[in-house]
Protein backbone atom coordinates (compact mmCIF):
# COMPACT_ATOMS: atom_id res chain seq x y z
CA MET A 1 -61.38 20.62 46.37
CA HIS A 2 -62.74 24.14 46.60
CA ASN A 3 -62.30 26.46 43.61
CA ASN A 4 -63.59 29.86 44.77
CA GLU A 5 -61.41 32.20 46.80
CA SER A 6 -61.96 31.39 50.44
CA ILE A 7 -61.10 32.15 54.02
CA CYS A 8 -60.39 29.11 56.18
CA ILE A 9 -60.47 29.17 59.95
CA CYS A 10 -58.69 26.18 61.48
CA MET A 11 -59.74 24.94 64.90
CA CYS A 12 -58.15 22.11 66.86
CA MET A 13 -60.33 20.50 69.48
CA HIS A 14 -59.67 18.20 72.41
CA ASN A 15 -62.26 17.93 75.17
CA ASN A 16 -63.72 21.40 74.62
CA ALA A 17 -67.40 20.66 75.25
CA SER A 18 -67.75 23.69 77.52
CA SER A 19 -66.49 26.18 74.92
CA ILE A 20 -66.72 24.74 71.41
CA GLN A 21 -70.21 25.98 70.55
CA LYS A 22 -69.38 29.56 71.46
CA ALA A 23 -66.14 29.39 69.44
CA ILE A 24 -67.92 28.01 66.37
CA VAL A 25 -70.77 30.51 66.57
CA SER A 26 -68.26 33.37 66.68
CA VAL A 27 -66.96 32.21 63.28
CA LEU A 28 -70.39 31.55 61.79
CA GLU A 29 -71.60 35.02 62.81
CA GLN A 30 -68.94 36.78 60.74
CA LEU A 31 -70.66 39.24 58.42
CA LYS A 32 -69.94 40.61 54.98
CA THR A 33 -66.89 38.63 53.92
CA LYS A 34 -66.54 38.71 50.16
CA ARG A 35 -65.09 35.23 50.00
CA ASP A 36 -66.45 31.87 51.06
CA LEU A 37 -65.81 31.16 54.72
CA PHE A 38 -64.96 27.68 55.95
CA LEU A 39 -64.39 26.39 59.46
CA ILE A 40 -62.22 23.29 59.64
CA VAL A 41 -62.40 21.50 62.98
CA SER A 42 -60.01 18.67 63.81
CA ASP A 43 -60.91 16.68 66.90
CA ASP A 44 -57.96 15.05 68.59
CA ASN A 45 -59.66 12.08 70.23
CA SER A 46 -61.97 13.97 72.61
CA LYS A 47 -63.56 11.92 75.36
CA ASP A 48 -66.30 14.43 76.22
CA GLU A 49 -69.30 15.62 74.18
CA SER A 50 -67.26 17.97 71.95
CA ILE A 51 -67.67 15.97 68.76
CA HIS A 52 -71.44 15.62 69.25
CA ILE A 53 -71.78 19.37 69.72
CA VAL A 54 -69.87 20.06 66.51
CA ARG A 55 -71.88 17.47 64.58
CA SER A 56 -75.16 19.03 65.70
CA ILE A 57 -74.03 22.44 64.47
CA GLN A 58 -72.52 20.97 61.30
CA MET A 59 -75.91 19.56 60.31
CA LYS A 60 -77.11 23.13 59.78
CA TYR A 61 -74.03 24.56 58.04
CA SER A 62 -72.30 23.20 54.95
CA ASN A 63 -69.19 25.33 55.55
CA ILE A 64 -68.10 23.37 58.64
CA LEU A 65 -65.75 20.47 57.99
CA LEU A 66 -65.12 18.07 60.87
CA PHE A 67 -62.31 15.54 61.03
CA GLU A 68 -61.62 12.97 63.72
CA ASN A 69 -57.95 12.36 64.42
CA ASN A 70 -55.75 10.86 67.11
CA PHE A 71 -52.52 12.84 67.27
CA GLY A 72 -52.14 13.34 71.01
CA SER A 73 -50.44 16.63 70.19
CA ALA A 74 -51.94 20.06 69.54
CA THR A 75 -48.94 20.93 67.37
CA GLU A 76 -49.40 17.88 65.13
CA ASN A 77 -53.12 18.60 64.90
CA ARG A 78 -52.53 22.25 63.89
CA ASN A 79 -49.94 21.23 61.30
CA TRP A 80 -52.30 18.62 59.89
CA ILE A 81 -55.11 21.16 59.44
CA GLN A 82 -52.74 23.65 57.81
CA ASN A 83 -51.56 21.01 55.33
CA LEU A 84 -55.16 20.00 54.63
CA VAL A 85 -56.08 23.60 53.76
CA ILE A 86 -53.04 23.96 51.50
CA GLU A 87 -53.95 20.75 49.67
CA LYS A 88 -57.75 20.98 49.48
CA PHE A 89 -58.25 24.76 49.30
CA PRO A 90 -55.62 25.99 46.81
CA THR A 91 -57.49 29.28 46.38
CA CYS A 92 -57.60 30.02 50.11
CA ILE A 93 -56.33 33.57 50.44
CA LEU A 94 -56.55 33.79 54.25
CA MET A 95 -56.00 31.00 56.73
CA GLY A 96 -56.53 31.66 60.41
CA ARG A 97 -56.31 29.66 63.60
CA LEU A 98 -58.79 29.94 66.42
CA ASP A 99 -58.53 27.79 69.51
CA ALA A 100 -61.64 25.88 70.53
CA ASP A 101 -61.86 27.86 73.75
CA ASP A 102 -61.54 31.29 72.09
CA THR A 103 -63.97 33.48 70.14
CA LEU A 104 -63.77 36.20 67.54
CA SER A 105 -64.64 39.38 69.43
CA ASP A 106 -66.73 41.16 66.78
CA HIS A 107 -68.90 40.20 63.81
CA ASP A 108 -66.68 42.11 61.37
CA ILE A 109 -63.21 40.85 62.34
CA LEU A 110 -62.79 38.69 59.25
CA GLN A 111 -64.22 41.38 56.98
CA ASN A 112 -61.65 43.83 58.36
CA ILE A 113 -58.80 41.35 57.87
CA GLU A 114 -60.02 40.65 54.35
CA GLN A 115 -59.97 44.39 53.57
CA LEU A 116 -56.43 44.71 54.98
CA TRP A 117 -55.30 41.83 52.78
CA GLU A 118 -56.83 43.46 49.70
CA LYS A 119 -54.76 46.58 50.37
CA GLY A 120 -51.45 44.82 50.83
CA GLN A 121 -51.69 41.03 50.37
CA PHE A 122 -49.55 40.27 53.43
CA ASP A 123 -48.10 36.83 54.10
CA VAL A 124 -48.61 36.86 57.87
CA LEU A 125 -50.86 38.81 60.20
CA LEU A 126 -50.37 38.30 63.92
CA MET A 127 -53.22 39.04 66.29
CA ALA A 128 -53.43 39.09 70.07
CA ASN A 129 -56.04 37.46 72.26
CA ASN A 130 -58.70 40.07 71.53
CA GLN A 131 -59.52 38.44 68.24
């Protein structure tokens, strides 16, 4: 269980070897967040090199959590990660979802969202594809 306020980015993965590294790096390169940043990756029984790519990155970063699952459903995988964050990160103030084939567009996206939350502690923030 994590006790400090945190930001958790949830990423489902299934056969994303061609894009997973770029997606992960876009999260790891986020600058100046005040809170601890965690990336939670849930692999849904990938048959390609996805899991090996994540493990190689994870060896260098303690804020990446990797889980191996077998849901066969992106929806079930997303719901599982969300429930995990609620249970294991009770002080998570911001939870986001980033697909394994998407990237955060700038290094200060999470800092900007964090600042918006501090002004108005919203329950939901919807963003378009230019994340």
